[in-house]
């Protein structure tokens, strides 16, 4: 453990001495002292530089620790957790200093009084239903203001940016209807989107295998992305299929970017299910061709094999049209139920990415109804054997009894694909972590230390400097943040001190809320939020709003 010492330097401030600086650029690490004050990196004094070493009121002797930029979680689901959990240890302990919210086309702004209740119900499996939460915001600017205030007006543990969710936007304008938007409705969505971007959103997300976003055609997405491009934002789609039609789905998103001129960031970009095992090279070839053609393209992934979503997400799109109440009515109707079974078990539901459901791979991770907790940890097949029914009957019964609030792990990943995609030069890190539920995916607590421990130190898939670049500078560039993502003088002091020899994820599938090891210090805006492995209670984080057009990136 590094020794902290006092110094006779100037009042205030902090100096980190003798750190191995892994600065986010991908360049060779070097030894240096870093002086931090007033939220900024004031000086980087390299080993051997002339002049006195910097001094401050407090010093930390790094002694083998690496100093890196704070990590940016490009795909987070902390939309309500940041408003209710001042500690937010799930992300702060990992070294995350900025999260991007509003993912997968579904979140809580912009809304009105009629759409918010349906969204809250639809998203309860992802984010829970925190008791006592004040839901009085409606627009994106109001939501960002609420983030600035944080829980009980105390601010946030980490910083947060927001994407306008396409499904939420569509619900606001035309509800959960399964149809093409009219020209007038598309125009209204564009006006709402422009307002949200002007209020500080950094781009647009989409959830094209979730209702109501899945009902949009390519033309609607192109139109909206032209508005995003005019505001220098980016488009982050959860595209239509990660399974049987994955490459076609990726190609559609690249076409949207080409036709609109909008920057593209592919959400949790992977190739899942047995049909895609070992086929990541086909995806990277598609990405490379798009990049060579001038498409501004990045992507994020999580370093795990299982996915995580709601149990209801597997339903065919037509079965979820009209919102949660209509969905539950169909599940109670024998004829509709028979059609759903055909879609899931014979045809390959669009909600299950065009792949026939394998109930052995669908594992219950959380329930809304406490009486159903004995199901947590079981696959749908195991649940069916327990209840002596067929798997489809167990599936429907759980959806109905839990009012669609069940979350799952879906064991459909491929290790070769995960490794191939994380090596791509457009890659960034994103946890896609759901924080609610009885036994959530460990990626919510473990993504960033797992990259650094398992895939850097143990497996050698990435080098340390390369991986840190993927987790810091590259996402900062996508977000158009000119003063974050690098350890450089004048930059915001969002910083991590970690031990390259011991950093590791503590979270497991059995104990998913276990903090990592090997990350003793995390600073947000120069304020320690993790100090000698302990969460300090400090809340220096705020919303990070869209930068003006024309901001340049320094490297």
PDB file of N, CA and C in Angstrom, residues 128-164:
ATOM      1  N   UNK A 128     -35.023  -0.548 -11.564  1.00  0.00           N
ATOM      2  CA  UNK A 128     -35.779  -0.578 -10.335  1.00  0.00           C
ATOM      3  C   UNK A 128     -36.805   0.550 -10.285  1.00  0.00           C
ATOM      4  N   UNK A 129     -37.460   0.661  -9.156  1.00  0.00           N
ATOM      5  CA  UNK A 129     -38.432   1.727  -8.897  1.00  0.00           C
ATOM      6  C   UNK A 129     -38.096   2.316  -7.530  1.00  0.00           C
ATOM      7  N   UNK A 130     -37.106   3.211  -7.468  1.00  0.00           N
ATOM      8  CA  UNK A 130     -36.648   3.716  -6.169  1.00  0.00           C
ATOM      9  C   UNK A 130     -37.770   4.386  -5.392  1.00  0.00           C
ATOM     10  N   UNK A 131     -37.999   3.982  -4.156  1.00  0.00           N
ATOM     11  CA  UNK A 131     -39.068   4.605  -3.362  1.00  0.00           C
ATOM     12  C   UNK A 131     -38.730   6.053  -3.042  1.00  0.00           C
ATOM     13  N   UNK A 132     -39.735   6.886  -3.107  1.00  0.00           N
ATOM     14  CA  UNK A 132     -39.569   8.277  -2.709  1.00  0.00           C
ATOM     15  C   UNK A 132     -38.888   9.166  -3.722  1.00  0.00           C
ATOM     16  N   UNK A 133     -38.580   8.671  -4.914  1.00  0.00           N
ATOM     17  CA  UNK A 133     -37.904   9.503  -5.911  1.00  0.00           C
ATOM     18  C   UNK A 133     -38.855  10.563  -6.452  1.00  0.00           C
ATOM     19  N   UNK A 134     -38.385  11.788  -6.539  1.00  0.00           N
ATOM     20  CA  UNK A 134     -39.151  12.885  -7.114  1.00  0.00           C
ATOM     21  C   UNK A 134     -39.019  12.819  -8.637  1.00  0.00           C
ATOM     22  N   UNK A 135     -40.120  12.529  -9.318  1.00  0.00           N
ATOM     23  CA  UNK A 135     -40.122  12.351 -10.769  1.00  0.00           C
ATOM     24  C   UNK A 135     -40.589  13.614 -11.490  1.00  0.00           C
ATOM     25  N   UNK A 136     -40.386  14.766 -10.933  1.00  0.00           N
ATOM     26  CA  UNK A 136     -41.019  15.966 -11.472  1.00  0.00           C
ATOM     27  C   UNK A 136     -40.359  16.517 -12.735  1.00  0.00           C
ATOM     28  N   UNK A 137     -39.154  16.048 -13.103  1.00  0.00           N
ATOM     29  CA  UNK A 137     -38.577  16.552 -14.350  1.00  0.00           C
ATOM     30  C   UNK A 137     -39.373  16.011 -15.540  1.00  0.00           C
ATOM     31  N   UNK A 138     -39.268  16.700 -16.667  1.00  0.00           N
ATOM     32  CA  UNK A 138     -39.877  16.234 -17.906  1.00  0.00           C
ATOM     33  C   UNK A 138     -38.897  16.344 -19.079  1.00  0.00           C
ATOM     34  N   UNK A 139     -38.229  17.471 -19.226  1.00  0.00           N
ATOM     35  CA  UNK A 139     -37.300  17.651 -20.329  1.00  0.00           C
ATOM     36  C   UNK A 139     -35.893  17.194 -19.986  1.00  0.00           C
ATOM     37  N   UNK A 140     -35.044  17.112 -21.012  1.00  0.00           N
ATOM     38  CA  UNK A 140     -33.662  16.691 -20.816  1.00  0.00           C
ATOM     39  C   UNK A 140     -32.895  17.697 -19.971  1.00  0.00           C
ATOM     40  N   UNK A 141     -33.119  18.978 -20.206  1.00  0.00           N
ATOM     41  CA  UNK A 141     -32.428  19.987 -19.395  1.00  0.00           C
ATOM     42  C   UNK A 141     -32.769  19.870 -17.930  1.00  0.00           C
ATOM     43  N   UNK A 142     -34.039  19.585 -17.619  1.00  0.00           N
ATOM     44  CA  UNK A 142     -34.453  19.402 -16.225  1.00  0.00           C
ATOM     45  C   UNK A 142     -33.813  18.148 -15.622  1.00  0.00           C
ATOM     46  N   UNK A 143     -33.712  17.083 -16.428  1.00  0.00           N
ATOM     47  CA  UNK A 143     -33.067  15.868 -15.925  1.00  0.00           C
ATOM     48  C   UNK A 143     -31.588  16.130 -15.643  1.00  0.00           C
ATOM     49  N   UNK A 144     -30.900  16.851 -16.532  1.00  0.00           N
ATOM     50  CA  UNK A 144     -29.493  17.171 -16.296  1.00  0.00           C
ATOM     51  C   UNK A 144     -29.332  18.069 -15.069  1.00  0.00           C
ATOM     52  N   UNK A 145     -30.259  18.975 -14.876  1.00  0.00           N
ATOM     53  CA  UNK A 145     -30.217  19.800 -13.662  1.00  0.00           C
ATOM     54  C   UNK A 145     -30.381  18.923 -12.417  1.00  0.00           C
ATOM     55  N   UNK A 146     -31.240  17.900 -12.509  1.00  0.00           N
ATOM     56  CA  UNK A 146     -31.419  17.003 -11.379  1.00  0.00           C
ATOM     57  C   UNK A 146     -30.141  16.204 -11.113  1.00  0.00           C
ATOM     58  N   UNK A 147     -29.450  15.813 -12.183  1.00  0.00           N
ATOM     59  CA  UNK A 147     -28.161  15.155 -12.003  1.00  0.00           C
ATOM     60  C   UNK A 147     -27.166  16.081 -11.303  1.00  0.00           C
ATOM     61  N   UNK A 148     -27.140  17.337 -11.706  1.00  0.00           N
ATOM     62  CA  UNK A 148     -26.230  18.292 -11.061  1.00  0.00           C
ATOM     63  C   UNK A 148     -26.492  18.369  -9.560  1.00  0.00           C
ATOM     64  N   UNK A 149     -27.758  18.326  -9.179  1.00  0.00           N
ATOM     65  CA  UNK A 149     -28.099  18.384  -7.753  1.00  0.00           C
ATOM     66  C   UNK A 149     -27.738  17.081  -7.056  1.00  0.00           C
ATOM     67  N   UNK A 150     -28.013  15.951  -7.713  1.00  0.00           N
ATOM     68  CA  UNK A 150     -27.703  14.654  -7.118  1.00  0.00           C
ATOM     69  C   UNK A 150     -28.640  14.290  -5.989  1.00  0.00           C
ATOM     70  N   UNK A 151     -28.404  13.139  -5.358  1.00  0.00           N
ATOM     71  CA  UNK A 151     -29.260  12.708  -4.247  1.00  0.00           C
ATOM     72  C   UNK A 151     -29.228  13.707  -3.089  1.00  0.00           C
ATOM     73  N   UNK A 152     -30.397  14.078  -2.616  1.00  0.00           N
ATOM     74  CA  UNK A 152     -30.516  15.018  -1.501  1.00  0.00           C
ATOM     75  C   UNK A 152     -29.755  16.328  -1.743  1.00  0.00           C
ATOM     76  N   UNK A 153     -29.597  16.685  -3.018  1.00  0.00           N
ATOM     77  CA  UNK A 153     -28.904  17.931  -3.349  1.00  0.00           C
ATOM     78  C   UNK A 153     -27.418  17.906  -3.082  1.00  0.00           C
ATOM     79  N   UNK A 154     -26.812  16.713  -2.990  1.00  0.00           N
ATOM     80  CA  UNK A 154     -25.410  16.590  -2.595  1.00  0.00           C
ATOM     81  C   UNK A 154     -24.452  16.472  -3.764  1.00  0.00           C
ATOM     82  N   UNK A 155     -24.948  16.451  -4.994  1.00  0.00           N
ATOM     83  CA  UNK A 155     -24.079  16.226  -6.129  1.00  0.00           C
ATOM     84  C   UNK A 155     -23.892  14.741  -6.398  1.00  0.00           C
ATOM     85  N   UNK A 156     -23.051  14.427  -7.395  1.00  0.00           N
ATOM     86  CA  UNK A 156     -22.856  13.055  -7.839  1.00  0.00           C
ATOM     87  C   UNK A 156     -21.482  12.539  -7.453  1.00  0.00           C
ATOM     88  N   UNK A 157     -21.394  11.221  -7.324  1.00  0.00           N
ATOM     89  CA  UNK A 157     -20.089  10.613  -7.075  1.00  0.00           C
ATOM     90  C   UNK A 157     -19.189  10.730  -8.296  1.00  0.00           C
ATOM     91  N   UNK A 158     -19.771  10.606  -9.505  1.00  0.00           N
ATOM     92  CA  UNK A 158     -19.008  10.689 -10.749  1.00  0.00           C
ATOM     93  C   UNK A 158     -19.768  11.598 -11.707  1.00  0.00           C
ATOM     94  N   UNK A 159     -19.125  11.964 -12.798  1.00  0.00           N
ATOM     95  CA  UNK A 159     -19.765  12.793 -13.809  1.00  0.00           C
ATOM     96  C   UNK A 159     -20.658  11.954 -14.711  1.00  0.00           C
ATOM     97  N   UNK A 160     -21.597  12.622 -15.399  1.00  0.00           N
ATOM     98  CA  UNK A 160     -22.530  11.896 -16.259  1.00  0.00           C
ATOM     99  C   UNK A 160     -22.902  12.734 -17.470  1.00  0.00           C
ATOM    100  N   UNK A 161     -22.944  12.083 -18.635  1.00  0.00           N
ATOM    101  CA  UNK A 161     -23.472  12.667 -19.866  1.00  0.00           C
ATOM    102  C   UNK A 161     -24.722  11.896 -20.262  1.00  0.00           C
ATOM    103  N   UNK A 162     -25.508  12.467 -21.176  1.00  0.00           N
ATOM    104  CA  UNK A 162     -26.818  11.883 -21.493  1.00  0.00           C
ATOM    105  C   UNK A 162     -27.048  11.861 -22.992  1.00  0.00           C
ATOM    106  N   UNK A 163     -27.509  10.705 -23.477  1.00  0.00           N
ATOM    107  CA  UNK A 163     -27.975  10.541 -24.846  1.00  0.00           C
ATOM    108  C   UNK A 163     -29.495  10.625 -24.882  1.00  0.00           C
ATOM    109  N   UNK A 164     -30.050  11.287 -25.882  1.00  0.00           N
ATOM    110  CA  UNK A 164     -31.498  11.325 -26.041  1.00  0.00           C
ATOM    111  C   UNK A 164     -31.952   9.941 -26.503  1.00  0.00           C
TER     112      UNK A 164
END
